[in-house]
Coordinates of C-alpha atoms in Angstrom, one line a residue:
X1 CA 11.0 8.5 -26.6
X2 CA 11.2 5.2 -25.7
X3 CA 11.0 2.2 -28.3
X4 CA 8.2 -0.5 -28.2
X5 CA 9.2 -3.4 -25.8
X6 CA 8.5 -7.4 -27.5
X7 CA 7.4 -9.9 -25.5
X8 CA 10.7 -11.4 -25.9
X9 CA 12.1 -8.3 -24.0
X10 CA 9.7 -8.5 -21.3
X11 CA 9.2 -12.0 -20.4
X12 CA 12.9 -12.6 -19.8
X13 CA 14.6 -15.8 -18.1
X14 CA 14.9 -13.7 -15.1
X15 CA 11.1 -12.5 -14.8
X16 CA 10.0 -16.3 -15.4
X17 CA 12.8 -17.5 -12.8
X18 CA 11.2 -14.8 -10.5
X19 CA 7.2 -16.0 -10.8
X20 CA 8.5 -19.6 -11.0
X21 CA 10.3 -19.4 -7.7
X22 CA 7.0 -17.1 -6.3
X23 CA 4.6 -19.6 -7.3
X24 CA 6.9 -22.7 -6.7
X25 CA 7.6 -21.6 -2.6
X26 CA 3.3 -21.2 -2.7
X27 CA 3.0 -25.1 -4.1
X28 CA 5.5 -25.7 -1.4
X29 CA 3.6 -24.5 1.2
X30 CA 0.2 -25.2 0.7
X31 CA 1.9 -28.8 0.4
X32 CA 3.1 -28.8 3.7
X33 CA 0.6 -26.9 5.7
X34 CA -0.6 -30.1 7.4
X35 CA 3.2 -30.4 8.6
X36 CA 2.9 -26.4 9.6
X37 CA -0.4 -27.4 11.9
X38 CA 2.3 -28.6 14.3
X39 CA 4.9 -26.6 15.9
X40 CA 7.9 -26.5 14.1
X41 CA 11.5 -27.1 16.4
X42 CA 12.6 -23.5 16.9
X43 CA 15.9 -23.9 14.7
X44 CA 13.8 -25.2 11.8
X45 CA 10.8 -22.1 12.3
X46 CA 13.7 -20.0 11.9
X47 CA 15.1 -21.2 8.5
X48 CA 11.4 -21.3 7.3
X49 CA 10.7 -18.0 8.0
X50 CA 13.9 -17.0 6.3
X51 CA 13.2 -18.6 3.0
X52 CA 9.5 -17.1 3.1
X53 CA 11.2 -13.8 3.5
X54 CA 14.2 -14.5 0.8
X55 CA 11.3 -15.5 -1.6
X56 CA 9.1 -12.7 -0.9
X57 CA 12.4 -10.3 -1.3
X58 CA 13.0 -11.5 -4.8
X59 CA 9.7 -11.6 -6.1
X60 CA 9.6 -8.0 -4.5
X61 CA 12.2 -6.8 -6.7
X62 CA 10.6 -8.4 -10.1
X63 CA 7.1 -6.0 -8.8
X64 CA 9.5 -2.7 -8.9
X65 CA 11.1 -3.5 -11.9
X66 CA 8.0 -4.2 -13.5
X67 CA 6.1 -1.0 -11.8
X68 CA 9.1 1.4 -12.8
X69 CA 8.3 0.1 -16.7
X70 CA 4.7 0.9 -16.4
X71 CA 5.5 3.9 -14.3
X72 CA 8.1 5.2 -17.4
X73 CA 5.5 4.2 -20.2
X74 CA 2.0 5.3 -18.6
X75 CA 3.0 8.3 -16.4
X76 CA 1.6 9.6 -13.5
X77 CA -0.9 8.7 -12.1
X78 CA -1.7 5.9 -13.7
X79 CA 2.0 4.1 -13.9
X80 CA 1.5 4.5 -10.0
X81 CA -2.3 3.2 -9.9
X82 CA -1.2 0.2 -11.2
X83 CA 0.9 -1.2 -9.0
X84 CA -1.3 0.3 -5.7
X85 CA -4.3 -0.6 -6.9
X86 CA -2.8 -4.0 -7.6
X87 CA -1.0 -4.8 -4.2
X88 CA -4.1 -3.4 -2.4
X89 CA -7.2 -5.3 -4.4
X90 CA -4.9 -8.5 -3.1
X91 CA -4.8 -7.2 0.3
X92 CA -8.0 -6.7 0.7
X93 CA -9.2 -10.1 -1.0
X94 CA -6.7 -12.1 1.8
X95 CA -8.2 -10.0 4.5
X96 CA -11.3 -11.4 3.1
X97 CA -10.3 -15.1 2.8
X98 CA -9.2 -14.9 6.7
X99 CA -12.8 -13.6 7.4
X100 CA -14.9 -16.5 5.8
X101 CA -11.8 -18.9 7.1
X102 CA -12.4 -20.8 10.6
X103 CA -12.4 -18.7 13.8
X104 CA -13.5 -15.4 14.7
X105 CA -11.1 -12.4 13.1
X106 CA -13.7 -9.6 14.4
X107 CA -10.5 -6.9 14.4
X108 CA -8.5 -8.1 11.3
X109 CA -9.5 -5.2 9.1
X110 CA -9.1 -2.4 11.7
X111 CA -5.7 -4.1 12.6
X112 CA -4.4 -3.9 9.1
X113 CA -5.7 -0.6 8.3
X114 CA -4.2 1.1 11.4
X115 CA -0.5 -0.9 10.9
X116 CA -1.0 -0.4 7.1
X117 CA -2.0 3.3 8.2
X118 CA 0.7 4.2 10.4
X119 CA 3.4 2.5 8.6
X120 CA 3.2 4.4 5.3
X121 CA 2.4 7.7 7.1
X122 CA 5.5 8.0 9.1
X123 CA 8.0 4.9 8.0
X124 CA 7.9 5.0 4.8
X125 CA 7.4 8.7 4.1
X126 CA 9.8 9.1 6.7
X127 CA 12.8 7.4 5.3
X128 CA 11.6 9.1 1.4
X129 CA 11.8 12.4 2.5
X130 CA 15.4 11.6 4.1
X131 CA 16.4 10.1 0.9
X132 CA 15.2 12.8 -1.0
X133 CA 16.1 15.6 1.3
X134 CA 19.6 14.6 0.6
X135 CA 19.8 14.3 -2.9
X136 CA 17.4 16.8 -3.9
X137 CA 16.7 19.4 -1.2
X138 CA 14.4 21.9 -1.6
X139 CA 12.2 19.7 -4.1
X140 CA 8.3 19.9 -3.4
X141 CA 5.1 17.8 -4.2
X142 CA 2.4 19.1 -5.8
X143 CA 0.1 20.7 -3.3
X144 CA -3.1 19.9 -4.7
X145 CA -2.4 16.8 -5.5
X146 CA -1.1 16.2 -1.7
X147 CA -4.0 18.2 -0.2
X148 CA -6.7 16.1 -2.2
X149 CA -5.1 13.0 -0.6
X150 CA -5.2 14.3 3.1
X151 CA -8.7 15.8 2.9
X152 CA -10.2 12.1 2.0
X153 CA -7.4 10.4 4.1
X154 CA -9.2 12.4 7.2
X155 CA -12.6 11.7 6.0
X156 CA -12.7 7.8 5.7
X157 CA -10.1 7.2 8.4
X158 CA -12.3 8.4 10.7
X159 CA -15.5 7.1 9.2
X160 CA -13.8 3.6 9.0
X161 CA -12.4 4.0 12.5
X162 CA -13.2 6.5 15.1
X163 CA -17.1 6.6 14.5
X164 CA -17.9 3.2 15.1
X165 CA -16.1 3.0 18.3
X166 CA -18.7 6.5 19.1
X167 CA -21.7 5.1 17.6
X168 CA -21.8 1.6 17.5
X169 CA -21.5 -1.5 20.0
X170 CA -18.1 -2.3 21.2
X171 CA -16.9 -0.8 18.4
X172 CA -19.0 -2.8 16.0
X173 CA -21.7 -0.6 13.8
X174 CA -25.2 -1.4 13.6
X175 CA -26.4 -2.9 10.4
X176 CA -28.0 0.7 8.8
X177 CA -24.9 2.3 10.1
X178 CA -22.7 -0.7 8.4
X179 CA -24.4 0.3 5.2
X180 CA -24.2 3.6 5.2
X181 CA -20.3 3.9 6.2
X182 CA -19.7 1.2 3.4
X183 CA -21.7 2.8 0.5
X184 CA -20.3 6.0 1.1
X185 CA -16.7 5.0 1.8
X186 CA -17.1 2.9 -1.8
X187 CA -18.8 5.6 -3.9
X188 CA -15.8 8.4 -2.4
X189 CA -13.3 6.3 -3.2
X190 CA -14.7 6.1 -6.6
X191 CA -15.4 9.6 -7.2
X192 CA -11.8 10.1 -6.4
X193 CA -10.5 7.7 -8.5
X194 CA -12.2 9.4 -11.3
X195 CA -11.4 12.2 -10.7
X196 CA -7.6 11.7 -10.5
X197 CA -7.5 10.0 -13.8
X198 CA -9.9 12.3 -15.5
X199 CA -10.2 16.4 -15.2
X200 CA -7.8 16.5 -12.1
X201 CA -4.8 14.4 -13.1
X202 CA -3.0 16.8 -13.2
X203 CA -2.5 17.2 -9.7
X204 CA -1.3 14.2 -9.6
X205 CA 1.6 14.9 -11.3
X206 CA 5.0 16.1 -10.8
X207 CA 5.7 19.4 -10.4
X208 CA 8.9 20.8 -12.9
X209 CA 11.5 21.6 -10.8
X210 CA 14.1 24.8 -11.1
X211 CA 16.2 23.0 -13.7
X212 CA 13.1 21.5 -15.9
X213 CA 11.7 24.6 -16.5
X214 CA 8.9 27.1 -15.7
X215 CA 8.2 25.9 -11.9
X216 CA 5.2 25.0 -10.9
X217 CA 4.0 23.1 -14.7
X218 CA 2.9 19.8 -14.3
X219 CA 4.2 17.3 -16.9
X220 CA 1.7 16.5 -19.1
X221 CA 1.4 12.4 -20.5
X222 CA -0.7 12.0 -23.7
X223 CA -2.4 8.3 -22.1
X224 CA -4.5 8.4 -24.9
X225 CA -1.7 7.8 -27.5
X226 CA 0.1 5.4 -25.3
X227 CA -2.5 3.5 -24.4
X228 CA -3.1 3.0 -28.2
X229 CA 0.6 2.5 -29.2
X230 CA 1.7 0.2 -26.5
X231 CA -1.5 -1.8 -25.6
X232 CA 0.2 -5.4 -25.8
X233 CA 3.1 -4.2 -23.5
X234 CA 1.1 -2.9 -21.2
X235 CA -1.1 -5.7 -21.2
X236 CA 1.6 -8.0 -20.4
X237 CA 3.6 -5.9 -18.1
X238 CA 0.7 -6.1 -16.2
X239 CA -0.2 -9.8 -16.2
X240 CA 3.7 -10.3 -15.1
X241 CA 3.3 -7.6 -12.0
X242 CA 0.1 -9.2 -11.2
X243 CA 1.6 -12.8 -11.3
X244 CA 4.8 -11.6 -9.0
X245 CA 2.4 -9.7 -6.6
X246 CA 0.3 -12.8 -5.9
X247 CA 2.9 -15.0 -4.1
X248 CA 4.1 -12.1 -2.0
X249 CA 0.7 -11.8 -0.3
X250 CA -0.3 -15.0 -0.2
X251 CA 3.0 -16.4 1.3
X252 CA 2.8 -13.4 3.6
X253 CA -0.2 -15.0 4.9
X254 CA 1.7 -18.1 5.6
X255 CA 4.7 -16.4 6.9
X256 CA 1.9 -15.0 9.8
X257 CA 0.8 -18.4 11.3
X258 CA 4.9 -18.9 11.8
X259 CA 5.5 -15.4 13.1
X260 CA 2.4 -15.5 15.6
X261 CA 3.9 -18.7 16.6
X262 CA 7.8 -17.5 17.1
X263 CA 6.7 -14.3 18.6
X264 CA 4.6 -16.4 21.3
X265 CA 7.1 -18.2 22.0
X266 CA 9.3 -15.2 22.6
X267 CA 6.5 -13.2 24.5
X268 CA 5.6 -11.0 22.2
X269 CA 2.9 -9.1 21.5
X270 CA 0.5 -10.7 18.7
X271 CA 0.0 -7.1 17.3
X272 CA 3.6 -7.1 16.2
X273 CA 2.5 -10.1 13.6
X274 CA -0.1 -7.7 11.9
X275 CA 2.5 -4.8 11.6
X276 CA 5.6 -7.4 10.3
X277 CA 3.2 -8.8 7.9
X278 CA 1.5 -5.4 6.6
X279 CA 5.2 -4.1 6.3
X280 CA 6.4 -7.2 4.2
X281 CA 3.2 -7.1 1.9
X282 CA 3.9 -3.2 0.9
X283 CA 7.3 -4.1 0.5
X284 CA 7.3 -3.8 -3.0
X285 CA 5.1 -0.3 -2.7
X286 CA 8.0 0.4 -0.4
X287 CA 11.0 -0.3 -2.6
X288 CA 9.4 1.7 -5.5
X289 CA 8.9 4.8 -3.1
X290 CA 12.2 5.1 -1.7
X291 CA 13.2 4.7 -5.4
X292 CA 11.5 7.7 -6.7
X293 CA 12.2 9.7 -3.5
X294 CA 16.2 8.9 -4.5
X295 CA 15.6 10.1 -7.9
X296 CA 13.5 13.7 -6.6
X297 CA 10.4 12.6 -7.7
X298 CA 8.5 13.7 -4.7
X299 CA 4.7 13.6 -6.1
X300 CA 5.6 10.1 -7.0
X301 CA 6.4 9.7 -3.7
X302 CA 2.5 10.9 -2.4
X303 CA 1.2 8.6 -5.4
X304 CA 2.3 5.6 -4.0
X305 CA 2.3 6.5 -0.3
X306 CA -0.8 8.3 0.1
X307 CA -2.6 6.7 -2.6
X308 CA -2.2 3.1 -1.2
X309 CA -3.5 4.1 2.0
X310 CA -6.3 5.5 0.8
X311 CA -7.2 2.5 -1.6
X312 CA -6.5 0.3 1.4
X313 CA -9.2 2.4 3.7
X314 CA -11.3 3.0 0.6
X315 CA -11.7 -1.1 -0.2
X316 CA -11.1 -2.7 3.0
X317 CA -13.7 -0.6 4.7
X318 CA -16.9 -1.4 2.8
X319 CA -15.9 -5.1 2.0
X320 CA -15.4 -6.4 5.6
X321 CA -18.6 -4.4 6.6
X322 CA -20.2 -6.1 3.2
X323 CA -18.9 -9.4 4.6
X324 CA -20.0 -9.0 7.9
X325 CA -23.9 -8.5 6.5
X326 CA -23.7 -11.5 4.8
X327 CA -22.1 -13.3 7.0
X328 CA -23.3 -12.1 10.3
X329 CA -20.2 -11.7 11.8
X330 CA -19.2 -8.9 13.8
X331 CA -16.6 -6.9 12.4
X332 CA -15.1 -4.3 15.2
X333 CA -13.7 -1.1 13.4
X334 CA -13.3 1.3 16.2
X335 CA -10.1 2.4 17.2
X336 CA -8.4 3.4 20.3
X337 CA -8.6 6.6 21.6
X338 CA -4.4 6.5 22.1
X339 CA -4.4 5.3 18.2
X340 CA -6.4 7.9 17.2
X341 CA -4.7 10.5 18.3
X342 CA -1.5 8.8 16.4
X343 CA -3.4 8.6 13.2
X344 CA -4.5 12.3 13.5
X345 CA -1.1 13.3 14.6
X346 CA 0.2 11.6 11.7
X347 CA -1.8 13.6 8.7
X348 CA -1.0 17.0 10.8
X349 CA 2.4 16.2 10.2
X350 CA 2.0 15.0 6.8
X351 CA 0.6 18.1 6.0
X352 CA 3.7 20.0 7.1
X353 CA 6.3 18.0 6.1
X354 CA 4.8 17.0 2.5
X355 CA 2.3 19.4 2.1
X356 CA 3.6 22.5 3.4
X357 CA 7.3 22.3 2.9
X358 CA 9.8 21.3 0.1
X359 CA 11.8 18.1 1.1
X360 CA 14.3 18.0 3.8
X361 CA 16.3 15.6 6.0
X362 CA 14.8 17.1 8.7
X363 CA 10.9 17.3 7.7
X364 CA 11.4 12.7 7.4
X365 CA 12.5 12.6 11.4
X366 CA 9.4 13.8 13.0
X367 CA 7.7 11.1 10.7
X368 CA 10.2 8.4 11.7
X369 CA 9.7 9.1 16.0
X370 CA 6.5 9.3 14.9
X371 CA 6.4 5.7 14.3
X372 CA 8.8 4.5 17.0
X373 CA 5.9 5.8 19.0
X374 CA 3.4 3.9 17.5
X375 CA 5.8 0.9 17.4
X376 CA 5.8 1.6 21.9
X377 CA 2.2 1.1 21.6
X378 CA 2.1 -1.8 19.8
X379 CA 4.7 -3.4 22.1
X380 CA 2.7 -2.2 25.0

């Protein structure tokens, strides 16, 4: 069992070094964003971008070092809800911001949502079950865990994004039809969420493998008890993940004004932004799930992939819709049809791959030309 952390042990001189260099680069920015609103000599956008991404790299680290404590000392699936639910809530309150910000940003959420989508679903389950395939072959997921997470992946993905482009106006919904896709997308996601911490947890768990004993038994966590014993560490852990999380995302959302600039400049498609900037905000998600895939801990794995796409769809959804009420603005949701067909081809493959099988090299390629296809499309 492990001993009780102090707050001398967990606010160390490299986690205050960590947030004080996060926060510090934010200050700097937001200082200089009237010297941003002109464009930048292409030598000095370069070196900018770099130290955005060097910052964001560190701070990244601090997040998985602090979500493999609370991971450790909570359990799953609530050492796992943490930092999701975390890295999400933020997403979804910048998507927000750029909403009631200047300009029109009518295809921000489905953008995100599709890259955010699309990326976890093939790249970075992809590259996990590679890693885990060859370290720890023949290791599985738990299947109702898994299946749980695919059934209301299929449901909301294609409430949030192939019926409006069917129903609505240009792929807008109509305002009854706004409100009903956003109440019911909010009170799933809900239902799940309560469900997966209450009476179903345990299929949220790992799964005991050959060598850990009877296979098939979940591994139980008294939450109760350590919730009780170790409230000020988790408390604090907390506060610190929070407070490296927050510069990640919000210098990501400076590190997109230079990237739409440099990629114009270079020809590129504007879509590519979205998908380099979705990538680097789940970058810490990312880190943390290649991590758990090296050390066989393939339910893990679908806790942090599959669960942070579906509190992505399960947030974004009904807030932009919510926003766009109040707001009037239109917010256009539906999909592509060539997209679609990605996205479904993606949780038919999921299903296989993570679902059906134990882990393999083999079962992370299809995943991984998955995405170079998707990547095609995005550079088309």
């Amino acid at each position: 069992m492990r001993t009780a952390s102090t707050p001398r042990t967990v606010i160390t001189s490299a986690v205050l070094s960590r947030v004080g260099l996060g926060w510090g680069a934010v200050l700097a920015t937001a200082l200089a964003r009237p010297l941003l609103a002109q464009p930048l000599p292409g030598p000095a956008l370069v070196a900018l971008l770099a130290a955005i991404v060097a910052v964001i790299l560190v701070c990244a680290w601090g997040v998985v070092g602090e979500a493999e404590h609370l991971a450790r000392r909570l359990g799953d699936p609530y050492g796992t809800l943490v930092l999701t639910l975390s890295i999400v809530a933020i997403e979804v309150i910048l998507i927000s911001a750029v909403m009631l910000g200047p300009g029109d940003h009518p295809t921000i959420a489905r953008d995100s949502v599709t890259a955010v989508s699309m990326i976890i679903l093939n790249l970075v389950v992809g590259v996990a079950l590679v890693t885990a395939g060859a370290r720890h072959r023949g290791r599985r997921a738990n299947r109702a865990g898994v299946g749980a997470y695919l059934v209301l992946l299929a449901v909301l993905l294609a409430a949030g994004l192939a019926v409006p482009g069917l129903v609505g106006r240009d792929g807008a919904l109509r305002t009854w039809q706004a409100v009903t896709v956003a109440v019911l997308t909010a009170a799933t996601y809900v239902w799940f969420l309560l469900r997966q911490t209450g009476r179903r947890r345990r299929d949220f768990q790992e799964v005991a493998g050959p060598a850990d004993g009877a296979a098939g038994a979940p591994v139980a966590t008294p939450i109760g008890s350590t919730l009780r014993r170790h409230r000020a560490e988790l408390a604090l852990r907390t506060l610190v993940l929070v407070l490296t999380v927050l510069p990640i995302v919000l210098l990501s959302h400076d590190m997109a004004t230079l990237l739409d600039d440099g990629l114009a400049r270079l020809g590129a498609p504007v879509a590519l932004s979205g998908l380099l900037v979705a990538a680097i905000v789940f970058l810490p998600e990312t880190i943390t799930t290649i991590r758990a895939a090296a050390a066989g801990e393939l339910q893990r794995v679908s806790n942090l992939c599959h669960g942070a796409l579906l509190s992505t769809v399960g947030l974004t959804i009904p807030t932009v819709l919510v926003i766009g009420l109040l707001t009037g603005q239109p917010v256009v949701l539906g999909e592509s049809p060539v997209t679609l067909a990605l996205l479904g081809l993606s949780l038919l493959l999921t299903v296989v791959t993570v679902w059906a099988r134990p882990a393999s090299r083999r079962s992370g390629v299809p995943h991984l030309l998955l995405f170079a296809a998707y990547l095609v499309t995005v550079l088309a």
